[in-house]
Coordinates of C-alpha atoms and ligand atoms in Angstrom, one line a residue:
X582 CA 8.4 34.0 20.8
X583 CA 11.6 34.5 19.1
X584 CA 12.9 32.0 16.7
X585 CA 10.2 30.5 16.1
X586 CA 10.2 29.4 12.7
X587 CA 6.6 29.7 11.5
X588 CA 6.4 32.9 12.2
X589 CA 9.3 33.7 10.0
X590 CA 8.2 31.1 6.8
X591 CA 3.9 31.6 6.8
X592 CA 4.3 34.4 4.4
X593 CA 6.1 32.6 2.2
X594 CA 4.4 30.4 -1.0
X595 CA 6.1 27.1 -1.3
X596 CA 6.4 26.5 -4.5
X597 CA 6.9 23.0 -6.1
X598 CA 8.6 22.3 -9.5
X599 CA 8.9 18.8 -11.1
X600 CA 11.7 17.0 -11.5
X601 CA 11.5 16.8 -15.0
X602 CA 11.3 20.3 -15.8
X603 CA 8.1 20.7 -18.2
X604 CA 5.2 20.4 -15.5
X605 CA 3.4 23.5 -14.3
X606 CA 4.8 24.6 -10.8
X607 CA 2.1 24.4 -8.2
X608 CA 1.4 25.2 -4.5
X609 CA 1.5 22.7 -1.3
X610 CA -2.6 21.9 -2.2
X611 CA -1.5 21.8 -5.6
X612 CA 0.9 18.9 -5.5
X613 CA -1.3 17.3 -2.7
X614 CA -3.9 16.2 -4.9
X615 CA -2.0 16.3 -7.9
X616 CA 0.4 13.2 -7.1
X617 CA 2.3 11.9 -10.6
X618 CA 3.4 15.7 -12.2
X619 CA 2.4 15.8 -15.7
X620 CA 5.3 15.6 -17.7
X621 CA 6.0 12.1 -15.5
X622 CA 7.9 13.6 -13.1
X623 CA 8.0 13.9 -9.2
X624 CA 6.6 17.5 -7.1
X625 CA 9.7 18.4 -5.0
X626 CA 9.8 22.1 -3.6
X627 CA 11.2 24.7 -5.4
X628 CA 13.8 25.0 -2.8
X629 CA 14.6 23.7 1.0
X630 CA 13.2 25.5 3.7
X631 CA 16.2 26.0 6.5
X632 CA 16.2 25.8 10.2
X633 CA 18.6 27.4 12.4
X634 CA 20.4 25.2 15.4
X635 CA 18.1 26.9 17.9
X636 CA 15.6 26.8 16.0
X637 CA 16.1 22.9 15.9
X638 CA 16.9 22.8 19.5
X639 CA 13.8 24.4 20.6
X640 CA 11.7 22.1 19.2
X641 CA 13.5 19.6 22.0
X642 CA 10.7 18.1 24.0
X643 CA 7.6 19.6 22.0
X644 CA 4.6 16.7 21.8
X645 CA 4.8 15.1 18.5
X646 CA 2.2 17.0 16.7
X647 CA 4.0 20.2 17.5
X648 CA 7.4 19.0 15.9
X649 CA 5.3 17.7 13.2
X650 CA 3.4 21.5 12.6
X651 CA 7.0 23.0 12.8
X652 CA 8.7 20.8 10.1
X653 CA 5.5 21.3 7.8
X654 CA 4.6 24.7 8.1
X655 CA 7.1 25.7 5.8
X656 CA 6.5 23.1 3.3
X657 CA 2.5 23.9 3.2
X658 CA 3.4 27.2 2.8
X659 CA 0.1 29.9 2.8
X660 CA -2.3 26.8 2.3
X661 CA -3.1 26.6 5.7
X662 CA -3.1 28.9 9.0
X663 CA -0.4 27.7 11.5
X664 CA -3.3 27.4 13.7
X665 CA -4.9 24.8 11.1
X666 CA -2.2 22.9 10.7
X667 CA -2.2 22.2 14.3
X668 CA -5.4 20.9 14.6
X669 CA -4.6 18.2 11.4
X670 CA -1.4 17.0 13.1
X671 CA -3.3 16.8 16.6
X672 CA -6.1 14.8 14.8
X673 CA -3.9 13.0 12.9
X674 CA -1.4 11.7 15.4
X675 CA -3.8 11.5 17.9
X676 CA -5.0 7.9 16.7
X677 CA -1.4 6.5 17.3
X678 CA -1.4 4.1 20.1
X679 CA 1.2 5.5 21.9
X680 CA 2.2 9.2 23.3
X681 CA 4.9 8.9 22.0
X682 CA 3.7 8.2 18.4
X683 CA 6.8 7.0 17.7
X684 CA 8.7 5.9 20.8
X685 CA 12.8 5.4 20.5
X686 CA 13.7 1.9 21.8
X687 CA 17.3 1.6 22.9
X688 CA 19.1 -2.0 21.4
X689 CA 22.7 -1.2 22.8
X690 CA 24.8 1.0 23.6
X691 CA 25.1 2.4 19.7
X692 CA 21.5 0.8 18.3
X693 CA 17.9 1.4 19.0
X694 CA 15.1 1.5 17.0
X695 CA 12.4 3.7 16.3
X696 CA 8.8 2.0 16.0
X697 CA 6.8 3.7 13.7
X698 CA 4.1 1.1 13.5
X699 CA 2.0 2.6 16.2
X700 CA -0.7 3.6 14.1
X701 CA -4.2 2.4 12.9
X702 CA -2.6 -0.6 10.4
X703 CA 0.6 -1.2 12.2
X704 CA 3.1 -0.1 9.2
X705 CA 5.0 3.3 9.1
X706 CA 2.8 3.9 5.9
X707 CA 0.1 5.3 8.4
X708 CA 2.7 7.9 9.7
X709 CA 2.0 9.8 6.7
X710 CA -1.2 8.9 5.1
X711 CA -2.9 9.6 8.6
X712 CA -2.2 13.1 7.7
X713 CA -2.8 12.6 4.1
X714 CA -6.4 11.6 4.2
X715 CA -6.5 14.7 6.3
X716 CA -5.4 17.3 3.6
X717 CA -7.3 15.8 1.0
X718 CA -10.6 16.3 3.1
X719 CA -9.5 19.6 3.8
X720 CA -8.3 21.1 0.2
X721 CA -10.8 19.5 -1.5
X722 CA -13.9 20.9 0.6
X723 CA -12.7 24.0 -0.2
X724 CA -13.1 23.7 -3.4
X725 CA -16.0 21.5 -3.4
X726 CA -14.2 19.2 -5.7
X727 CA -13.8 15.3 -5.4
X728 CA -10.8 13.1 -5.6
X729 CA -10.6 9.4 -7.2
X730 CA -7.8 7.7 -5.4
X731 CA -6.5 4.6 -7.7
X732 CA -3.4 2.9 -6.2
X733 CA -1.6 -0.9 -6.3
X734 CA -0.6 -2.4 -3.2
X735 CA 1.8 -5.0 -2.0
X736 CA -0.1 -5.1 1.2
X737 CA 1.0 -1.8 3.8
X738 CA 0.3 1.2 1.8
X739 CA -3.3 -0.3 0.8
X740 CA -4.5 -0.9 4.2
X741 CA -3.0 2.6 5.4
X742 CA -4.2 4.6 2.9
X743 CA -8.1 2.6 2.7
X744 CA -8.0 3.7 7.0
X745 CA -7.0 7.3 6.3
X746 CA -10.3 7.9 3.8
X747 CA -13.2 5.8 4.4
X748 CA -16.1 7.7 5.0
X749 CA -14.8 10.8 3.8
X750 CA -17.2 12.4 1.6
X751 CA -15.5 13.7 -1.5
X752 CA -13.3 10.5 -1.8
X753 CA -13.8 7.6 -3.9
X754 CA -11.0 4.8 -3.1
X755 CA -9.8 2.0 -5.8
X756 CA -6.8 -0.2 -4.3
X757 CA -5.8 -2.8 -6.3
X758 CA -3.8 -5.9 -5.1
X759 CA -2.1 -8.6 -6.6
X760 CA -5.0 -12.2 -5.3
X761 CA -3.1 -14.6 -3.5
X762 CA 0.0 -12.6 -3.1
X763 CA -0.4 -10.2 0.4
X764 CA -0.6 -11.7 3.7
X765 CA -3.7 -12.4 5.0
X766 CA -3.5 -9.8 7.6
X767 CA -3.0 -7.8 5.2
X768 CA -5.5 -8.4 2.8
X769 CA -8.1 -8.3 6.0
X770 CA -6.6 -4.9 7.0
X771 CA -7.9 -3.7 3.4
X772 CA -11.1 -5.6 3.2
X773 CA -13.0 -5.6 6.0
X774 CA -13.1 -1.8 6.0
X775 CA -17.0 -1.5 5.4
X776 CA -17.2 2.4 3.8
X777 CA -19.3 2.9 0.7
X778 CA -16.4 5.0 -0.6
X779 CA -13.6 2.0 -0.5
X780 CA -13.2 -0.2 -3.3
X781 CA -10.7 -3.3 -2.8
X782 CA -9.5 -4.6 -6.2
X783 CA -7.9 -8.3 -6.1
X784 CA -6.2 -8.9 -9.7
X785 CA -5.0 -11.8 -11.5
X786 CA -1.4 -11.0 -11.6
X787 CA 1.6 -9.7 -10.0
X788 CA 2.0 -5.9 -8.0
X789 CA 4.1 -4.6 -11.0
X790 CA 1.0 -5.5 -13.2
X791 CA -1.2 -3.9 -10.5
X792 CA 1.2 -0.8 -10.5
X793 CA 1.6 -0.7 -14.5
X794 CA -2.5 -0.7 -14.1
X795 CA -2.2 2.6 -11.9
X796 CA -0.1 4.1 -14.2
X797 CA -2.2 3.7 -17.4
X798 CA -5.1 5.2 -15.5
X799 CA -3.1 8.5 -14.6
X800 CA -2.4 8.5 -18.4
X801 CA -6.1 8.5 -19.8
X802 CA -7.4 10.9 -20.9
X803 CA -10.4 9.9 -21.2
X804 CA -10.8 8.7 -17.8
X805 CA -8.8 11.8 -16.4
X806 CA -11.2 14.3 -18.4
X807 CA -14.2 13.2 -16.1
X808 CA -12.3 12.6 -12.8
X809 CA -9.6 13.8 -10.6
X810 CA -7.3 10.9 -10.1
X811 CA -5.3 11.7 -6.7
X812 CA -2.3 9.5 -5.6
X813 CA -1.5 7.8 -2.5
X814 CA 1.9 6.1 -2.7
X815 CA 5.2 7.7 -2.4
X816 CA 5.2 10.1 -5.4
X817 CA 2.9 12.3 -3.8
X818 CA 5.3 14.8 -1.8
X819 CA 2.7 15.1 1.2
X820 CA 4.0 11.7 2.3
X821 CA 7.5 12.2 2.1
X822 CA 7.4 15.4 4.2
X823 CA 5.1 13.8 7.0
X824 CA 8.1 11.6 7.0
X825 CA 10.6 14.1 7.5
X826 CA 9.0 14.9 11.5
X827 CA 10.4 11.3 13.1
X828 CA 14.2 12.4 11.9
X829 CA 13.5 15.4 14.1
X830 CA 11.9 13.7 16.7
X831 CA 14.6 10.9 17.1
X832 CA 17.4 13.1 16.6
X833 CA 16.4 15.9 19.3
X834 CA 15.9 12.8 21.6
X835 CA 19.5 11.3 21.1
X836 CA 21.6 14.4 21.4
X837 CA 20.7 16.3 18.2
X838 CA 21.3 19.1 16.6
X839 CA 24.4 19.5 18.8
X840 CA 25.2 15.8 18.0
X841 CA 25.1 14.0 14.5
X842 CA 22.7 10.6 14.4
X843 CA 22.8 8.1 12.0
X844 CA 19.6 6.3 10.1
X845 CA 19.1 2.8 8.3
X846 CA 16.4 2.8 6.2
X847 CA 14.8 -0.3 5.2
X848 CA 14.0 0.7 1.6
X849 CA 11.9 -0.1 -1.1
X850 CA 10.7 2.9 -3.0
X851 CA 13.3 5.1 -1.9
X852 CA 10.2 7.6 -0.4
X853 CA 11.1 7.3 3.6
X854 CA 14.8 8.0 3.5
X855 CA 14.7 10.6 1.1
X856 CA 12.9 12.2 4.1
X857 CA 15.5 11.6 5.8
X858 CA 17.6 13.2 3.1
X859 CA 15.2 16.5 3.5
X860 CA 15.7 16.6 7.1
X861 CA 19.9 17.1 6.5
X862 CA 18.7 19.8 3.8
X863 CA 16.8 21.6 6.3
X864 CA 19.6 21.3 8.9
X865 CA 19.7 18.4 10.8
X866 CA 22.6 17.0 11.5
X867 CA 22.9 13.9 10.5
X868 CA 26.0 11.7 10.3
X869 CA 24.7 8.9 7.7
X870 CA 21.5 7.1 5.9
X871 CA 22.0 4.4 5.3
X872 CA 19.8 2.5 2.1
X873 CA 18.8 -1.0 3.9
X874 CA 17.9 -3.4 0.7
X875 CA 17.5 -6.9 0.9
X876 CA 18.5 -9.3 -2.3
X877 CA 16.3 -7.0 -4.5
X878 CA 19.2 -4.4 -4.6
X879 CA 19.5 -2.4 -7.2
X880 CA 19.7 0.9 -5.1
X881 CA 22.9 -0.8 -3.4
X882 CA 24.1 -1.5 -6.6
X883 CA 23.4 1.8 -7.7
X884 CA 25.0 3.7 -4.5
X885 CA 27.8 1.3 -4.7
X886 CA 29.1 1.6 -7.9
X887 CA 26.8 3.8 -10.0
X888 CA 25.2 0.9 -11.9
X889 CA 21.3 1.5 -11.5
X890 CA 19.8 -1.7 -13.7
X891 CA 16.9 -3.6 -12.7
X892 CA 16.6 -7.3 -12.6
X893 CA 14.1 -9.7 -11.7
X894 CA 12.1 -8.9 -8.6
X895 CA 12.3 -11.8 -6.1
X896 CA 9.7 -12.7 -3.6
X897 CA 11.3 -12.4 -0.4
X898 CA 10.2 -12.3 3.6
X899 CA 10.1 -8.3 3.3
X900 CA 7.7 -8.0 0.5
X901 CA 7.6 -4.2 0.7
X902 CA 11.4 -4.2 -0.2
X903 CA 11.0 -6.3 -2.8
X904 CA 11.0 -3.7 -5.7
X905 CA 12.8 -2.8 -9.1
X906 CA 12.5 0.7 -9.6
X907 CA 12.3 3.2 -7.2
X908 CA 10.3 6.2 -7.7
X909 CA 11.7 8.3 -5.3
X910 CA 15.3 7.7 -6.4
X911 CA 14.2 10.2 -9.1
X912 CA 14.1 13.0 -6.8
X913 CA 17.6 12.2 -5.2
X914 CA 19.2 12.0 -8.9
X915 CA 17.4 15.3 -9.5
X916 CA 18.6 17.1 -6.2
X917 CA 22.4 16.2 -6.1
X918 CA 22.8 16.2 -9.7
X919 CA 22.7 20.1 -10.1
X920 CA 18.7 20.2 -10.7
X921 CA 18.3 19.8 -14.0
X922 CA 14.5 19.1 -14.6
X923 CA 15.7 18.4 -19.0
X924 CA 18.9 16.8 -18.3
X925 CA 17.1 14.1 -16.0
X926 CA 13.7 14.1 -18.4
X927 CA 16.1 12.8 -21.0
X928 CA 17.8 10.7 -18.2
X929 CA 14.8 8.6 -17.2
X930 CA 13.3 8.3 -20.9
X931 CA 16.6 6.5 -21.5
X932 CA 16.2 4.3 -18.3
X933 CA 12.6 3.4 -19.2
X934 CA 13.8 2.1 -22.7
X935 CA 17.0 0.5 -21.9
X936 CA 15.7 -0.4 -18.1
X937 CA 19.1 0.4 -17.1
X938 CA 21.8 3.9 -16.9
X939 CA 24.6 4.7 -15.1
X940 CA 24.4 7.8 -12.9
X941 CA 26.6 11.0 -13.7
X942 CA 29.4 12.1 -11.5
X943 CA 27.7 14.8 -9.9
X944 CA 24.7 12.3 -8.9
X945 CA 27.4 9.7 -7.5
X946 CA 29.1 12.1 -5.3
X947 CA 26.2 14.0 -4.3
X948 CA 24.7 11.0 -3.2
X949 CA 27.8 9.4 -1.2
X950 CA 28.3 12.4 0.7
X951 CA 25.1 11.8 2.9
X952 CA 24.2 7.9 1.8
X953 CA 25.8 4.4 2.2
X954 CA 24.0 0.9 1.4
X955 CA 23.8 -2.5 2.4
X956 CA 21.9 -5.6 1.5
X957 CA 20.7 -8.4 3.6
X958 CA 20.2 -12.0 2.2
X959 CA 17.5 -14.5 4.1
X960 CA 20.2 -15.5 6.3
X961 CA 21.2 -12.0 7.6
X962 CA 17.6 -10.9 8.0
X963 CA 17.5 -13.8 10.1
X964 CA 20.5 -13.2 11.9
X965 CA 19.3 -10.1 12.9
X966 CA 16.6 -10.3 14.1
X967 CA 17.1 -13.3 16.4
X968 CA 19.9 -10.6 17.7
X969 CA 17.7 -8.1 18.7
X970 CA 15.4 -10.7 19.9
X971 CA 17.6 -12.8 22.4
X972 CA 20.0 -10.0 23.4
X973 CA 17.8 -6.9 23.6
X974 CA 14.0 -8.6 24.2
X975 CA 13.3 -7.0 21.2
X976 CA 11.7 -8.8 18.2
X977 CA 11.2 -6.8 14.8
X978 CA 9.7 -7.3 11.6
X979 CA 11.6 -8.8 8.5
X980 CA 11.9 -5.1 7.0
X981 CA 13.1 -3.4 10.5
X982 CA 15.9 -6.6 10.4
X983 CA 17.0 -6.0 6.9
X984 CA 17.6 -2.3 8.2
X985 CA 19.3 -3.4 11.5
X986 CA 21.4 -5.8 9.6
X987 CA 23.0 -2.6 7.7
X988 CA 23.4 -0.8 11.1
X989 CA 25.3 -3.2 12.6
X990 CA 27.5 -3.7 9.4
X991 CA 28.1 -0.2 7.9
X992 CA 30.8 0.8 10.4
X993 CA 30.1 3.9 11.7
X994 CA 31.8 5.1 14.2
X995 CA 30.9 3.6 17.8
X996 CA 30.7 7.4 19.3
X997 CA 27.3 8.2 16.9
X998 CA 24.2 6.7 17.7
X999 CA 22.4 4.7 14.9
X1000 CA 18.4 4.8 14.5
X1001 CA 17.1 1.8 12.5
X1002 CA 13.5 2.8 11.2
X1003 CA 11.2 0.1 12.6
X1004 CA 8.6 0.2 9.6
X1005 CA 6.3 -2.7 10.7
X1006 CA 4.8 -4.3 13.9
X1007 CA 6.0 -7.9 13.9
X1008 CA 2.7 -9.5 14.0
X1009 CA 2.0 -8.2 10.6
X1010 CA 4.6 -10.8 9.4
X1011 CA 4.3 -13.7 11.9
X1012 CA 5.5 -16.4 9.9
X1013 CA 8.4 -15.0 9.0
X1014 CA 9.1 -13.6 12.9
X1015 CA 8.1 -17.5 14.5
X1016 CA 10.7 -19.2 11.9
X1017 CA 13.5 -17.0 13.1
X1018 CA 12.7 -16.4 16.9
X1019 CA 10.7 -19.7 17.5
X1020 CA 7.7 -17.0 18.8
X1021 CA 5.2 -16.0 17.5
X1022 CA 3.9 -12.1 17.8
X1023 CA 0.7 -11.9 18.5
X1024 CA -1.9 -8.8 16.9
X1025 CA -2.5 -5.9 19.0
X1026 CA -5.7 -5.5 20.7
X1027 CA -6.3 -2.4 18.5
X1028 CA -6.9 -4.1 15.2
X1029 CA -9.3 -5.9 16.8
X1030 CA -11.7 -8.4 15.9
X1031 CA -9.9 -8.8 12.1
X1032 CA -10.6 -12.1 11.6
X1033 CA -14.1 -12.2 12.4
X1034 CA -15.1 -9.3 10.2
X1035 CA -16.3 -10.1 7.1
X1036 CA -14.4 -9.1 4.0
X1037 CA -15.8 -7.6 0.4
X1038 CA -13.3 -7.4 -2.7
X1039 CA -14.1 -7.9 -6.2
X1040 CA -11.8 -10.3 -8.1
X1041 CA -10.9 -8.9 -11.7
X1042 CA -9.0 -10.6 -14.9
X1043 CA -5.5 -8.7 -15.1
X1044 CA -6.2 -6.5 -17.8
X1045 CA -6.2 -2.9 -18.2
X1046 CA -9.6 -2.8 -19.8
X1047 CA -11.8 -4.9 -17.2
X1048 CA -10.1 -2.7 -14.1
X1049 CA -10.9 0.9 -16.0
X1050 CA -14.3 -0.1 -16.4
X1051 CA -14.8 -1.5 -13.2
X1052 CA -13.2 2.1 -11.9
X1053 CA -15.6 4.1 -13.9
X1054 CA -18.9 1.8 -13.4
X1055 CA -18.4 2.7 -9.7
X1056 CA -16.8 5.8 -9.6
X1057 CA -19.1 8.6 -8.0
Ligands
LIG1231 C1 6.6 0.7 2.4 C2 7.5 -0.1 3.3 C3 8.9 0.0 3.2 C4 9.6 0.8 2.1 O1 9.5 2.1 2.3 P1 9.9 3.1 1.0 O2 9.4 4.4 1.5 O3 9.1 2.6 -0.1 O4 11.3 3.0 0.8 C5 9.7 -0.7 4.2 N1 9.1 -1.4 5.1 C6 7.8 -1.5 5.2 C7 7.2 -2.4 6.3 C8 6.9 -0.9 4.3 O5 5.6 -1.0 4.5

């Protein structure tokens, strides 16, 4: 079948560099279970795989898990058979609850949105980790290794990522969260997963001490000289490019590649619109993303006027949004400022000490050639979402409002459709939903019984020392 892009791309190795310039370069299996790069930068390939408009336009109408082969095949490279690959994306989007996996819902004439939140844990997060747990099972049977995930949580990624591996054999899960501070839905989601291999953490301080926890762990080496610490938040690329499919998706369903689409982003970590970023490297047209932030906004700042400075993090409705630093930002900064892995080494060590920097010239137009911001207060979110609720039937989740709010203010021109990124179901956020709309969104039938289950956590003190033992008392 002519133009058919995995035939042209499965002899190629993907290779993956970090963006800091001193890591080794690995391969797509490499980088999966490798996460953090070990001069503390971020995996991001060597260079962008391209499609052609046709090869784009054939993809038009494929079943999800086709599209989603297609856009990965040349990412993964020689590290799986194209016929492989198929069967992870047919198991892994199989368990979404609709054919679709992630249906477009039309707002207006110029808005819809596209619900992500179909999956096992109702949060986009599951989009990619489905597929993530997946890999790991796969690269690390074949070489008989194991893999000891250790990851913070504000509440989605924990839950997502704890439904991906249970059971699996070779995989020993630690997810720490911050007690008292993720919704109870949440927290359930996490622990009332009964697998001998998941481990739910519940710490005496905030996520960033959770997170700084994480980190530390990745940096022992005494800890990292017995076991294989693996990574399941947005650093490791595997998620970003299972993100890349629903741009494709979307897109082709809207008028795409013959027409140009524009995305808002609800945005926290920076990791699911720099997929969207990818996708326009690879060829998809698309017209703007747009960087949804609520009051937390330093990457508005940053996009705005080049001033990337972190504040105070405040606890807002949208608690996945509510975020300092962005990890991902690292990889933008890297790609449109001419690639320097030294240049931005010396970049970030600066930012780390002075927790502030301004971007270069060639990082602020790079960036304002694809991306444009916004930022929602309380009142906007609000706003929003009672919109979409009394004029379209629609009712979305704090983080989906915070993006609609910058779709509906950015300007873009009424002739190009705009996508907002619907990253969580609305019951996963009910309070916040029933103050706005006056209704509350009831839990799908497909989580089930969740609060009848019963839940297991172990509470620790919030210190370094007390979690690391913990992790290596239990640790297979
Ligand atoms: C994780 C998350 C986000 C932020 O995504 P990033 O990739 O970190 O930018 C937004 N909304 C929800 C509901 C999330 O769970």
């Amino acid at each position: 079948m002519p133009g058919r892009q995995h035939l042209a791309n499965r002899l190629l190795t993907m290779k993956y560099v970090s963006t800091r310039g001193s890591a080794p370069t690995l391969d797509f299996a490499g980088v999966t279970l490798a996460g953090l790069a070990s001069d503390g930068g971020l995996y991001v390939p060597e260079e962008w795989p391209q499609f052609t408009k046709d090869q784009i336009a054939d993809m038009r109408g494929l079943p999800y898990a086709e599209v989603a082969a297609r856009v990965m095949e040349p990412f993964v490279g020689d590290c799986l058979t194209p016929e492989r690959l198929r069967e992870l994306t047919a198991k892994a989007y199989g368990r979404f609850a609709h054919k679709a996996v992630t249906p477009l819902v039309q707002l207006d004439e110029q808005h819809w949105v596209l619900e992500l939140f179909h999956g096992p844990t109702l949060a986009f997060k599951d989009v990619a980790l489905q597929m993530l747990g997946l890999l790991f099972e796969e690269f690390l049977a074949r070489e008989e290794g194991s893999l000891t995930i250790v990851g913070a949580t504000s509440g989605d990624t924990g839950s997502a990522a704890i439904d991906a591996v249970a059971g699996l054999d070779n995989v020993e899960i630690f997810m720490l969260h911050p007690k008292g501070r993720v919704s109870d839905v949440q927290r359930r989601q996490m622990t009332t997963v009964r697998a001998p291999n998941v481990h739910n953490i519940a710490i005496d301080g905030s996520f960033d001490d959770a997170q700084a926890m994480v980190k530390r762990i990745f940096a022992d080496a005494d800890v990292t000289a017995t076991h294989r610490i693996g990574a399941v938040n947005s650093i490791n690329w595997a998620r970003l490019m299972a993100q890349v499919v629903y741009y494709f998706t979307s897109a082709l369903q809207l008028g795409g590649p013959e027409r140009k689409v524009a995305f808002s982003v609800p945005t926290g970590n920076f990791g699911d619109v720099f997929a969207g970023h990818v996708a326009a490297r690879m060829g998809l047209p698309i017209e703007k993303l747009l960087v949804a932030t609520n009051v937390n906004d330093i990457l508005h700042r940053a996009l705005a006027d080049g001033d990337y400075s972190t504040g105070t993090v405040t606890a807002t409705a949208a608690p996945s949004m509510d975020i300092q630093v962005s990890s991902n930002f690292e990889r933008l900064l890297f790609d449109v400022g001419g690639r320097d892995g030294l240049a931005m080494a010396d970049q970030m060590v600066a930012f780390d000490a002075q927790k502030a920097m301004r971007l270069t010239n060639a990082q602020r137009e790079g960036a304002a050639a694809l991306f444009a911001s916004a930022r929602a207060d309380a009142d906007d979110m609000a706003q929003a979402m009672r919109w979409a609720f009394e004029q379209c039937d629609e009712m979305l989740d704090p983080h989906t409002a915070i993006g609609l709010h910058a779709a509906r203010t950015a300007g873009i021109d009424p002739t190009v459709p705009v996508v907002t990124l619907a990253t969580a179901h609305p019951a996963k956020f009910p309070d916040a939903v029933e103050r706005a709309t006056g209704l509350r969104p009831p839990l799908p039938t497909r989580v089930g019984d969740l609060f009848a289950r019963e839940e297991s956590y172990v509470e620790l003190p919030g210190t370094y020392e007390a979690v690391r033992a913990h992790i290596l008392e239990h640790a297979a």
